[in-house]
Coordinates of C-alpha atoms and ligand atoms in Angstrom, one line a residue:
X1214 CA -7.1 202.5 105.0
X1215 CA -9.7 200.2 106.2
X1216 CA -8.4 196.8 106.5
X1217 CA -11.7 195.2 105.0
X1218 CA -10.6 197.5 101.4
X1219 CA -7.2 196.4 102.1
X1220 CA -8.3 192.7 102.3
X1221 CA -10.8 193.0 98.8
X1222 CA -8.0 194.8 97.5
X1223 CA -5.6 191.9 97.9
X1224 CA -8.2 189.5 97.0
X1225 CA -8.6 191.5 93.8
X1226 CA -4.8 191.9 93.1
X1227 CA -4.3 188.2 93.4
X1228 CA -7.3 187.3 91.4
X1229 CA -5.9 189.2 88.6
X1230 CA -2.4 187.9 89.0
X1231 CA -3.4 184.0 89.0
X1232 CA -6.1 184.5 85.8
X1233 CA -4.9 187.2 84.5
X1234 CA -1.1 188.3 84.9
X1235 CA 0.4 185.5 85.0
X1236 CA -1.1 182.7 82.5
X1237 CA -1.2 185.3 79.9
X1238 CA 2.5 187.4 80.1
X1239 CA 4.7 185.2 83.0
X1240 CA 3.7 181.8 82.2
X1241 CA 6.6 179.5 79.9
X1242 CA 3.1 178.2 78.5
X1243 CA 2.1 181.4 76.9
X1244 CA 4.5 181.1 74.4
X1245 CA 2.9 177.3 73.6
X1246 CA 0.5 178.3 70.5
X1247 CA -3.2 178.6 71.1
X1248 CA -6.3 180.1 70.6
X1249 CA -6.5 184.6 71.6
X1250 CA -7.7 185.0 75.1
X1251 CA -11.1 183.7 75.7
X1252 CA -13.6 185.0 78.3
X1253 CA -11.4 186.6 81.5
X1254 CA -13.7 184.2 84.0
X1255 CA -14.7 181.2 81.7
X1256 CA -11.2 181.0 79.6
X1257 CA -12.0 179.1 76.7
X1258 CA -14.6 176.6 78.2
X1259 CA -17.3 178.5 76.4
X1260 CA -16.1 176.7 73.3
X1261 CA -16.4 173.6 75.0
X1262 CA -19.8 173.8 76.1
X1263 CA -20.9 175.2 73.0
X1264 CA -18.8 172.5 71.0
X1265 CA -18.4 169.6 73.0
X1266 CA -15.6 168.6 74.4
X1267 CA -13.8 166.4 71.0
X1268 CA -15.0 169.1 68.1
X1269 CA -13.6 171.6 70.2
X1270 CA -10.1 169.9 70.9
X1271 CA -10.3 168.7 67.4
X1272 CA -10.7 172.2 66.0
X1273 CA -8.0 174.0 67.6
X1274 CA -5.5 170.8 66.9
X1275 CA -6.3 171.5 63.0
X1276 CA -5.6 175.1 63.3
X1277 CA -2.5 175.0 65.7
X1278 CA -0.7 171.8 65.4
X1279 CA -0.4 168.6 67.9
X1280 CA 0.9 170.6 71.3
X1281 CA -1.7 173.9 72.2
X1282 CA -1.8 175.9 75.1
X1283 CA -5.5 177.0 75.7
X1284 CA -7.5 178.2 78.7
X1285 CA -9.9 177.0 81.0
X1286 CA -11.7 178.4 83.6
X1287 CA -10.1 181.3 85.7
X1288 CA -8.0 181.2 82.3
X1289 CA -5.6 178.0 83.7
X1290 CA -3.6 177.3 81.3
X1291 CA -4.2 173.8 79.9
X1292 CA -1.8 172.2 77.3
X1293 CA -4.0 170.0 74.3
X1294 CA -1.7 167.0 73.2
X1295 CA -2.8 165.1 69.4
X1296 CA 0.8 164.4 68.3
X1297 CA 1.1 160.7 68.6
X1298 CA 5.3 161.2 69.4
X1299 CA 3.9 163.3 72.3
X1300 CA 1.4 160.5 72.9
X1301 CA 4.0 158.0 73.1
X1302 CA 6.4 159.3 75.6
X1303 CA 3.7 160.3 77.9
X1304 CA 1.5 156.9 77.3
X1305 CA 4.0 154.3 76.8
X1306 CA 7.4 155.2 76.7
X1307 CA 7.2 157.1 80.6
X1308 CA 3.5 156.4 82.4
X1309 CA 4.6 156.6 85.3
X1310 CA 6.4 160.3 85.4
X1311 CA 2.5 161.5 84.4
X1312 CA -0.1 161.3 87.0
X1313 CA -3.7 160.4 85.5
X1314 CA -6.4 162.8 86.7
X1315 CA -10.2 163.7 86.2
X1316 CA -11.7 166.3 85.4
X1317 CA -13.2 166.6 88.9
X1318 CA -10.4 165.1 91.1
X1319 CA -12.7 164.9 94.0
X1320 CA -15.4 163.3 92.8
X1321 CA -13.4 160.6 91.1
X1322 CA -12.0 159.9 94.5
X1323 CA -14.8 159.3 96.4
X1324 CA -15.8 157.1 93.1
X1325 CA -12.9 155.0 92.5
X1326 CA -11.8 154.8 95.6
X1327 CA -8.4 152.8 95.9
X1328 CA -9.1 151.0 92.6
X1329 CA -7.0 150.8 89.8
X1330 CA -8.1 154.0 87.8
X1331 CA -6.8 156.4 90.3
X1332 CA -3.7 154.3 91.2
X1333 CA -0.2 155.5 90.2
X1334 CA 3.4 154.3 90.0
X1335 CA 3.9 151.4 92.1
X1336 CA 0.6 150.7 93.4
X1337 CA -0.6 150.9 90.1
X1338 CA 1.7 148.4 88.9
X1339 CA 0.8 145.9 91.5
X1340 CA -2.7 146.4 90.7
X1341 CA -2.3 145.9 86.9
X1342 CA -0.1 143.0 87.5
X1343 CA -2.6 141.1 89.9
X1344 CA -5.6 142.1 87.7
X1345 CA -4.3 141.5 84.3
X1346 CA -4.8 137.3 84.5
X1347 CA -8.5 137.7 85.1
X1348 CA -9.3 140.2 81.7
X1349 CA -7.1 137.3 79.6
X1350 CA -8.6 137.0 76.4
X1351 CA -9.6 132.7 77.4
X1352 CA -11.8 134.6 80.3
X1353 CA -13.8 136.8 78.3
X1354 CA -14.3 134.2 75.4
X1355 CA -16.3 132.4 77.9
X1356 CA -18.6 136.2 78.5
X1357 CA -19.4 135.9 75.0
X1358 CA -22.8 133.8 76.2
X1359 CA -23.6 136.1 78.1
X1360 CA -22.9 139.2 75.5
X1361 CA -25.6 137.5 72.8
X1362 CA -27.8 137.0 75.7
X1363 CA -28.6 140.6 76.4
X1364 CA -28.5 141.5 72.2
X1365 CA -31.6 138.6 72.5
X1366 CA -32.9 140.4 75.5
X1367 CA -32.9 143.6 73.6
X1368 CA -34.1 142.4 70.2
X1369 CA -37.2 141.2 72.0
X1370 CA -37.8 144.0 74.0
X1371 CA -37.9 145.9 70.6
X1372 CA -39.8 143.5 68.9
X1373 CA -42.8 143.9 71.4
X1374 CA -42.6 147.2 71.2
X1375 CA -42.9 147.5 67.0
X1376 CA -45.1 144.6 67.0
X1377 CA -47.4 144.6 64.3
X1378 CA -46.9 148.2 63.6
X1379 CA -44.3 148.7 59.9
X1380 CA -41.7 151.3 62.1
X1381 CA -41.8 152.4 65.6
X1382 CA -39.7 155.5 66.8
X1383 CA -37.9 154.4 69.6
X1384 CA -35.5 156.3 72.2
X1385 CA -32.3 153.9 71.5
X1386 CA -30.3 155.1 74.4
X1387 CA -33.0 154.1 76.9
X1388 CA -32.8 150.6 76.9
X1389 CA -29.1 150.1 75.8
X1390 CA -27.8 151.3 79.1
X1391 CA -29.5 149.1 80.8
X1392 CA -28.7 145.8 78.7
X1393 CA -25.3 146.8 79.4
X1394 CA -25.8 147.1 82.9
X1395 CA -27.2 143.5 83.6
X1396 CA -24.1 142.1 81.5
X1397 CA -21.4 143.9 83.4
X1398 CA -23.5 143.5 86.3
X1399 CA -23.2 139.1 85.3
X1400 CA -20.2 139.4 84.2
X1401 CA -18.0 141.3 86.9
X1402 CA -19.9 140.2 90.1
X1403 CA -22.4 137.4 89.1
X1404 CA -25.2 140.1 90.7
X1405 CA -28.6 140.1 88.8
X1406 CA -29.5 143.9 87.7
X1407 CA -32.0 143.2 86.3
X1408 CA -32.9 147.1 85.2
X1409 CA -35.0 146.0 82.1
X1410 CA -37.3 145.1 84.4
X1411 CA -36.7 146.5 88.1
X1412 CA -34.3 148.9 89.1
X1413 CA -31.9 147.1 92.0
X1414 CA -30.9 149.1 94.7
X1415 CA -27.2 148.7 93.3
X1416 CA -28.8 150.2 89.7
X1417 CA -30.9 152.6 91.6
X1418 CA -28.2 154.1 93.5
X1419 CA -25.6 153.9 90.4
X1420 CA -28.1 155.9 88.4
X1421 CA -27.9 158.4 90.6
X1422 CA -24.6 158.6 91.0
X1423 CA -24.1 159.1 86.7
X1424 CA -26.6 161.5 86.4
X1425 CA -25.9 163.9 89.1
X1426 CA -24.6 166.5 87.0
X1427 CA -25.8 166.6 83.9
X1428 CA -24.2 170.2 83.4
X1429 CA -20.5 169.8 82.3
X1430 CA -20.4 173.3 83.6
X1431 CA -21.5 172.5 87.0
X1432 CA -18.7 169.5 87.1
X1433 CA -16.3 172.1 86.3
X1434 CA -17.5 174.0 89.1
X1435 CA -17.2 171.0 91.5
X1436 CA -13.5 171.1 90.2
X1437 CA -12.9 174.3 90.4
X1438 CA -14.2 175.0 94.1
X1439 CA -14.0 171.4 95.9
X1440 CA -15.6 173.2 99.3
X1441 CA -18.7 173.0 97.3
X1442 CA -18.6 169.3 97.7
X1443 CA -18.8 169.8 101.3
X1444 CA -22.3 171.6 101.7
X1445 CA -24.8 169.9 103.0
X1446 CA -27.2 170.3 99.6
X1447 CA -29.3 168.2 98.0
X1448 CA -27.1 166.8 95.0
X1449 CA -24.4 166.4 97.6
X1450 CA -26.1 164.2 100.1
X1451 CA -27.7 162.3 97.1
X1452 CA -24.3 161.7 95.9
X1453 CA -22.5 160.3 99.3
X1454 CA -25.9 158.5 99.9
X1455 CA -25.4 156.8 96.5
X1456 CA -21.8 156.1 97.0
X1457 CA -22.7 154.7 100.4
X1458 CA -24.8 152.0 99.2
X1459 CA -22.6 151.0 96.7
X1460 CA -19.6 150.7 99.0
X1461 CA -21.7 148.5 101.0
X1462 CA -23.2 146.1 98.2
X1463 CA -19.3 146.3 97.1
X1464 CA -18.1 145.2 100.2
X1465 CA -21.0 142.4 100.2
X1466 CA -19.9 141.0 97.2
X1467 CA -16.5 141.1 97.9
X1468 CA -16.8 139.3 101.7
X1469 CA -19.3 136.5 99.7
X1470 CA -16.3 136.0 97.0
X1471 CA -13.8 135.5 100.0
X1472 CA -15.8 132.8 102.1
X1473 CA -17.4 130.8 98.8
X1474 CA -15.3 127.8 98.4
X1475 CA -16.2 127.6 94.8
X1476 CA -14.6 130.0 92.0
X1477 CA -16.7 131.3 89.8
X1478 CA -16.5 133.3 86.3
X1479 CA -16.9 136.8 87.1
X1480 CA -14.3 138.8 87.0
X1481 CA -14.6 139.4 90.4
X1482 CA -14.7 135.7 91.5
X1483 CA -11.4 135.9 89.5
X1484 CA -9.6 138.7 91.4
X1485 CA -10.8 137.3 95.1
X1486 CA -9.8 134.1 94.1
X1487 CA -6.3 135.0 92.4
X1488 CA -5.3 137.1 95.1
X1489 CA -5.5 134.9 97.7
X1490 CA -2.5 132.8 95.7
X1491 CA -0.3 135.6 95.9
X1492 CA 2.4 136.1 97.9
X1493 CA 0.9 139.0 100.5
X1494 CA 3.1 142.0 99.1
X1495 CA 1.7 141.9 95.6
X1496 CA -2.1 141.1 96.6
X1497 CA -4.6 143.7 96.6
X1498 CA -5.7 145.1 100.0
X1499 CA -9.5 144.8 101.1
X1500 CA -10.4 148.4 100.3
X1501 CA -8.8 147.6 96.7
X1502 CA -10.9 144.9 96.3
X1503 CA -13.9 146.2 97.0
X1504 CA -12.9 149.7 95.2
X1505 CA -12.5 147.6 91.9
X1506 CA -16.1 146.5 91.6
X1507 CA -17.3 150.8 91.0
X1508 CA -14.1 150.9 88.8
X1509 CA -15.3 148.3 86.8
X1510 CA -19.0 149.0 86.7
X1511 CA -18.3 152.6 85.7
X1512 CA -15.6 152.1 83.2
X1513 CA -16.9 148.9 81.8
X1514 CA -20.8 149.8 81.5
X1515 CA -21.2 153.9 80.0
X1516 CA -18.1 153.4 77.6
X1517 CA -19.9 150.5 76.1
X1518 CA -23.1 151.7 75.7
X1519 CA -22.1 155.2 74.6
X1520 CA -20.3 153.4 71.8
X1521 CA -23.5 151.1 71.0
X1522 CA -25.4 153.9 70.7
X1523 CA -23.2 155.8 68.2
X1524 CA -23.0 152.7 65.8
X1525 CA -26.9 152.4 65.8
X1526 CA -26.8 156.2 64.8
X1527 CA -24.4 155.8 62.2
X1528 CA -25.7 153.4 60.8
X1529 CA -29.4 154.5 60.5
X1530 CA -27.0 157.7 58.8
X1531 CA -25.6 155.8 56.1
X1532 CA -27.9 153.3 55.2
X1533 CA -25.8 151.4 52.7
X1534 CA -22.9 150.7 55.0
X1535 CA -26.1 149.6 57.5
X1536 CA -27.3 147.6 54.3
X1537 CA -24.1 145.7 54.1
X1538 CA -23.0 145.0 57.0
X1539 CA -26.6 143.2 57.7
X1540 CA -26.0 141.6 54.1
X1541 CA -22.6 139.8 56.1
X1542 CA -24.3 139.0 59.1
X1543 CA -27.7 137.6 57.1
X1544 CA -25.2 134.9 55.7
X1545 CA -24.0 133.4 58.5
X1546 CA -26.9 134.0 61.4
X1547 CA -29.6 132.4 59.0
X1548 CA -32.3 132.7 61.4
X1549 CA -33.6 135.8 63.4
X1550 CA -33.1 133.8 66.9
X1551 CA -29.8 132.5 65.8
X1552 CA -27.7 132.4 68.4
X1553 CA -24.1 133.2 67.5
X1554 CA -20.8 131.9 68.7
X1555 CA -17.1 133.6 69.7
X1556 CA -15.8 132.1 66.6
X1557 CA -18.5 133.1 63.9
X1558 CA -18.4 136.5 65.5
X1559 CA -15.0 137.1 65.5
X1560 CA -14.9 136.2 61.5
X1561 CA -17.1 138.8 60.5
X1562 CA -14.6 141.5 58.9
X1563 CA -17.1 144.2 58.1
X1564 CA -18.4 144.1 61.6
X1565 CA -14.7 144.7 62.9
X1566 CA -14.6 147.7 61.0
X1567 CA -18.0 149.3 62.5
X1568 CA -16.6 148.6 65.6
X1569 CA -13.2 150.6 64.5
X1570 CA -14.7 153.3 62.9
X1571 CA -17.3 153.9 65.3
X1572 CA -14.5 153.8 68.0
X1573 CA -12.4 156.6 65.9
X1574 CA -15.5 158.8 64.9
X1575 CA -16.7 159.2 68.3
X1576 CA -14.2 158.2 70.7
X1577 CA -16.6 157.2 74.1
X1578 CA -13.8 158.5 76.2
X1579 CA -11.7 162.1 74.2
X1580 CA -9.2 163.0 76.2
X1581 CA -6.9 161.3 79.2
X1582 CA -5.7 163.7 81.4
X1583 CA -2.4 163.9 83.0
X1584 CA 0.0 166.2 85.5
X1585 CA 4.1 166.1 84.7
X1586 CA 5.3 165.2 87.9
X1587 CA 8.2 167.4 86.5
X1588 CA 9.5 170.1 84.8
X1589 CA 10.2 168.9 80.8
X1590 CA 10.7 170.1 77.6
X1591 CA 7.8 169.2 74.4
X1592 CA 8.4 170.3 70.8
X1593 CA 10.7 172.7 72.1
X1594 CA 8.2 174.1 75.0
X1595 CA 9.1 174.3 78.7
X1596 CA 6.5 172.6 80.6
X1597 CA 6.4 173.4 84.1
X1598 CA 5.5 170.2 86.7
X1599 CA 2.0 169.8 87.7
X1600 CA 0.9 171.0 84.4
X1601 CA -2.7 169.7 82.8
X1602 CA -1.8 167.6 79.9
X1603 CA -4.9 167.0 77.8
X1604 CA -4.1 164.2 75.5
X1605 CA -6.9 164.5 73.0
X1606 CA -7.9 160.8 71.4
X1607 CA -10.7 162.6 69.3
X1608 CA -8.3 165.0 67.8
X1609 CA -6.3 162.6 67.0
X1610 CA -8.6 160.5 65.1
X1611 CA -9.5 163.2 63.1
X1612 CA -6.2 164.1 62.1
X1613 CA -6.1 164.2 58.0
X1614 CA -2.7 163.8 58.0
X1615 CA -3.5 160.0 59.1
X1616 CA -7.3 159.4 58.1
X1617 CA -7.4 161.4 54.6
X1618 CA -9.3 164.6 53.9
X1619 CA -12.7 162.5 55.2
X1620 CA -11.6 162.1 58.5
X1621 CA -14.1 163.3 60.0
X1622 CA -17.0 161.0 58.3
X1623 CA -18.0 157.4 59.1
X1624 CA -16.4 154.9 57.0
X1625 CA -16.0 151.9 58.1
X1626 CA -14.5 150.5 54.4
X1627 CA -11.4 152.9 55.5
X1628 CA -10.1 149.6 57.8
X1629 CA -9.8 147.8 54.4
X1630 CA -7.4 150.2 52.5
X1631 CA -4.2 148.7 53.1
X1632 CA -2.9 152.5 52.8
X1633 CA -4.5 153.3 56.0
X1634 CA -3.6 149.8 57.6
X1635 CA -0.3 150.5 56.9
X1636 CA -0.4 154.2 58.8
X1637 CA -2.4 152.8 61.8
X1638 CA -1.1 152.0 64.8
X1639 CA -1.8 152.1 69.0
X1640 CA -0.5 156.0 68.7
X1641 CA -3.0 157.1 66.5
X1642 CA -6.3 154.8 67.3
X1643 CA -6.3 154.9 70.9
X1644 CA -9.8 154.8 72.1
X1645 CA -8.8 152.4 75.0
X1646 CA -6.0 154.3 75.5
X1647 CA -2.0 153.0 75.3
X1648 CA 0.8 151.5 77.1
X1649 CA 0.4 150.4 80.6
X1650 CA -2.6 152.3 81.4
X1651 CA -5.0 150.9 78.7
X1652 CA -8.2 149.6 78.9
X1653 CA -8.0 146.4 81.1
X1654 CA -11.6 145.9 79.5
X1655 CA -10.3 146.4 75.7
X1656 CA -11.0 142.8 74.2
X1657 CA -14.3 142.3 76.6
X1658 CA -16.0 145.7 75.1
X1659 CA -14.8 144.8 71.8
X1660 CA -17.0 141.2 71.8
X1661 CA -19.9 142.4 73.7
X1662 CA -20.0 145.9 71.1
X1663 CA -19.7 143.3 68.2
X1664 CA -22.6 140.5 70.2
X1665 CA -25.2 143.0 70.8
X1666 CA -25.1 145.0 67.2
X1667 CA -24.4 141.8 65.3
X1668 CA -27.6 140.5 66.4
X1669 CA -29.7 143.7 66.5
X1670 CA -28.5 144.5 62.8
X1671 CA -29.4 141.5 61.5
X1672 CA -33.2 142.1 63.4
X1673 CA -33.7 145.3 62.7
X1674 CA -33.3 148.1 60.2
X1675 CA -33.1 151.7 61.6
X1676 CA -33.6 155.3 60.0
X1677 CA -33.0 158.8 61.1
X1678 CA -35.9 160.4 62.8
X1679 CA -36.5 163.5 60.5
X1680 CA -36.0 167.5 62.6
X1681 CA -34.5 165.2 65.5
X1682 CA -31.5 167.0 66.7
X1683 CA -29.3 166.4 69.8
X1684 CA -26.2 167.1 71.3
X1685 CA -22.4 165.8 72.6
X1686 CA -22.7 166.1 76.2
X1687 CA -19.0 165.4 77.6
X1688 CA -18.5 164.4 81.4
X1689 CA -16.0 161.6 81.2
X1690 CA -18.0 159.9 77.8
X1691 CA -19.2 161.6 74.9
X1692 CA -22.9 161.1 75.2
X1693 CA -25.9 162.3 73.2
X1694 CA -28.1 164.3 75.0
X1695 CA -31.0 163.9 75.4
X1696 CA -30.7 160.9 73.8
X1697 CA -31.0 159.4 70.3
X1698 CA -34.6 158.6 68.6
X1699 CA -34.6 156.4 65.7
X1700 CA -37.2 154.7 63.3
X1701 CA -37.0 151.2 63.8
X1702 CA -38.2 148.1 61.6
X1703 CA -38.3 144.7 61.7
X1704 CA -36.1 142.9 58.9
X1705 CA -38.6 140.2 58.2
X1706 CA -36.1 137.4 56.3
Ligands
HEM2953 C1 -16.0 150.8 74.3 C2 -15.7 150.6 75.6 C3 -14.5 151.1 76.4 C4 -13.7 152.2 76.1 C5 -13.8 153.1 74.9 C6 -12.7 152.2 77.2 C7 -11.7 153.2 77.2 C8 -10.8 153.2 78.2 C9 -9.6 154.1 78.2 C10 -9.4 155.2 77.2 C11 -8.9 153.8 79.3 C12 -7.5 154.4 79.7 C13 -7.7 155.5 80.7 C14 -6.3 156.2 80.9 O1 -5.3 155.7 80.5 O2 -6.4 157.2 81.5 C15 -9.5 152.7 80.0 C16 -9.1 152.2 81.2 C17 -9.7 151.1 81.9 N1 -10.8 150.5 81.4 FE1 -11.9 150.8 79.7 N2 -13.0 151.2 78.1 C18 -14.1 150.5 77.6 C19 -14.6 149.4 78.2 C20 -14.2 148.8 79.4 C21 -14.7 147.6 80.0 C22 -15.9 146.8 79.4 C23 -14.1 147.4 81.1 C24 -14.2 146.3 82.1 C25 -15.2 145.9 82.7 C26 -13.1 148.5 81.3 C27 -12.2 148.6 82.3 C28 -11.2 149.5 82.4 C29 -10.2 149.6 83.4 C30 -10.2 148.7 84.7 C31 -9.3 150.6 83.1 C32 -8.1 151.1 84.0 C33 -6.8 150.4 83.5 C34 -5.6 150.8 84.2 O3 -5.6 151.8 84.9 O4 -4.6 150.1 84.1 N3 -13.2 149.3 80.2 N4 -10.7 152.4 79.3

């Protein structure tokens, strides 16, 4: 037989074994319940696309329960976790027998670097350990300045733009972004963005990085064949260009940190500066250093403004809960310029439960994913090592069985029935996550979130632009795409 038949031949049988043979009649998994086979190339990531990411994980956790084996593409079987017991071994009780992964392993790499979001076991702990001082909630009190100045920065922006006009319709997610931007920008590394005005070449180069791939399939893709990383196209080289500036300006700020004799408030000023007091087997190397400054602009600046963006839309959804949470704010910022403080901010209880409920309805970040670095049993199932474990936070927030039969609306009076208080805890609301893995960033986002809508909300009022549709884009954030128009007025009292 010719050897080039023999060689498709082969390529075909083993095709058919890895997508087809085994994930669907050899694999312990199969027996894990789940959706019917999906699409023989695609699995079931046609839902996903057509879904988004947390309606999809959401829907097939309400028909099959809180462990479900489903397929992605080239039918790998992929295991959805919502069972907050589940959550909590893998979370809190053992981190450290999971490994954390992305959905495109490669790209994360080149990304994150040696940072703390790819680390694991040990190095992990060393970095958590060292970084943990500088997120302490007396540092980010001191941020909150900073927080109301960008909701003033934003609120004028927005007034120049209505000006004398009764409503304007304004693109929402353009400019919050970019507010978010210059305050992690301020706030991490004392460096001026400035993208309201001018695009840096840090902001320039980070734009480009976020928006490579706007096509969740394509990222999948990425994943799925990493030599595709390697051509020399043009998304490529944009990519390593981008990444290349950044790990210079990184490595700039981190070398100006080191020689100043002065400490300053950023977080990074805080990490050079603690490190060099630590004894030289728990500090964090050079290349962590400077790896922590994309970490934190990444993780600290689309989370935000995702959520930001959500709570204006909810809010222009349901205009009495918009109504009364302006009606709390009204009382204690009397005047439009007013310019609140940490402590009148952290008083205001309706706010608090925007913030919660925002977080719960649309989870900026629905699903962690994990590998078992061994072979273990769940609910009964063998799980072979190296297994994806998709722990789904949105499914878990709509569960019914802890949010009620409306768990899937916005209602932020929910946080104030003490039934629901009493059923809540970090298993089932984890946007930031749980255990040692959380968000570093948890009680930072929280205050700026609560800054910047406290002060817009008591600005402006905001209804849904009639026929305006959009849709739940998921690359590592939920995001609206293209973007969220609303009708915006000025509150003039
Ligand atoms: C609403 C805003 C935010 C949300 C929803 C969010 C969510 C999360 C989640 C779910 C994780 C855990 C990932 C995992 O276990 O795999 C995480 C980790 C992390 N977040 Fe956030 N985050 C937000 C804002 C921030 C901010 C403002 C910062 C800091 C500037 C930040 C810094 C980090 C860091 C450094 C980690 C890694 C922690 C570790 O590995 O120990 N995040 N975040």
């Amino acid at each position: 037989m010719n050897q080039y038949l023999i060689l498709v031949l082969a390529l075909f049988g083993y095709v058919l074994y890895k997508c087809y043979i085994y994930p669907l009649y050899l694999s312990p998994l199969r027996k894990i319940p789940g959706p019917p086979v999906g699409n023989f190339i695609l699995g079931h990531y046609t839902t996903f696309l057509k879904n988004g990411l947390g309606d999809a994980l959401t829907h097939l956790a309400k028909q099959y329960g809180g462990i479900v084996r489903y397929h992605d593409l080239l039918n790998k079987p992929h295991i959805l976790i919502a069972d907050s017991k589940l959550v909590q071994k893998i979370l809190v009780n053992h981190p450290y027998d999971y490994v954390r992964s992305f959905v495109n392993g490669n790209v994360a790499k080149e990304m994150f670097g040696e940072g703390i979001l790819l680390a694991n076991g040990d190095s992990h702990k060393r970095q958590r350990k060292m970084m943990n001082p500088s997120f302490a909630f007396v540092n980010v009190k001191e941020m909150v300045p900073t927080f109301v100045q960008g909701g003033h920065k934003l609120k004028d922006i927005w007034m120049e733009q209505i000006g004398n006009k009764k409503e304007e319709r304004i693109t929402i997610t353009t400019l919050i972004p970019k507010i978010t931007l210059d305050i992690i920008g301020l706030v991490g590394f004392n460096y001026e963005f400035n993208s309201t005005t001018s695009d840096s070449e840090l902001a320039q180069a980070y734009h480009l990085i976020l928006d490579r791939s706007p096509s969740p399939l394509v990222v999948a893709l990425f994943a799925l064949i990493p030599f595709i990383m390697n051509l020399p196209i043009e998304i490529n080289n944009r990519f390593f260009n981008s990444v290349k500036i950044i790990n210079k300006i990184s490595e700039q700020l981190v070398v100006e940190q080191k020689k100043s004799p002065i400490q300053g408030k950023d977080l990074l000023s805080l990490l050079v500066k603690s490190n060099e007091k630590l004894p030289a087997d728990e500090q964090l190397t050079h290349n962590e250093l400077v790896s922590q400054v994309m970490t934190l602009l990444i993780a600290g600046h689309e989370t935000t403004s995702t959520a930001l963006s959500w709570a204006f839309y909810f809010l222009a959804k349901h205009p009495d809960t918009q109504d009364r949470l302006r009606k709390e704010l009204v009382d204690v910022f009397t005047d439009r310029d007013h310019v609140p403080t940490f402590d009148e901010i952290d008083h205001l209880k309706y706010l608090d439960c925007v913030l919660k409920e925002t977080l719960r309805v649309s989870s900026p970040v629905p699903a962690l994913i994990r590998y078992n670095l061994k072979d273990e049993t769940m609910n009964g199932y063998l799980i072979p090592k190296n297994t994806p474990l998709i722990i789904s936070t949105y499914a878990v927030h709509h569960d019914p069985s802890i949010w009620g039969d409306d768990a899937d609306y916005f209602n932020p009076s929910r946080w104030l029935d003490s039934e629901i208080k009493s059923k809540v805890s970090n298993l089932n609301f984890l946007p930031f996550g749980a255990g040692p893995t959380n968000c570093l960033g948890m009680k930072m986002a929280q205050l700026e979130f609560k800054s910047i809508l406290s002060i817009i909300i008591r600005n402006f009022e905001f209804k849904l632009v009639e026929g305006f549709t959009f849709e739940n884009k998921t690359l590592v954030v939920i995001r609206p795409d293209p973007g969220i128009d609303l009708l915006v007025s000025k509150v003039d009292y």
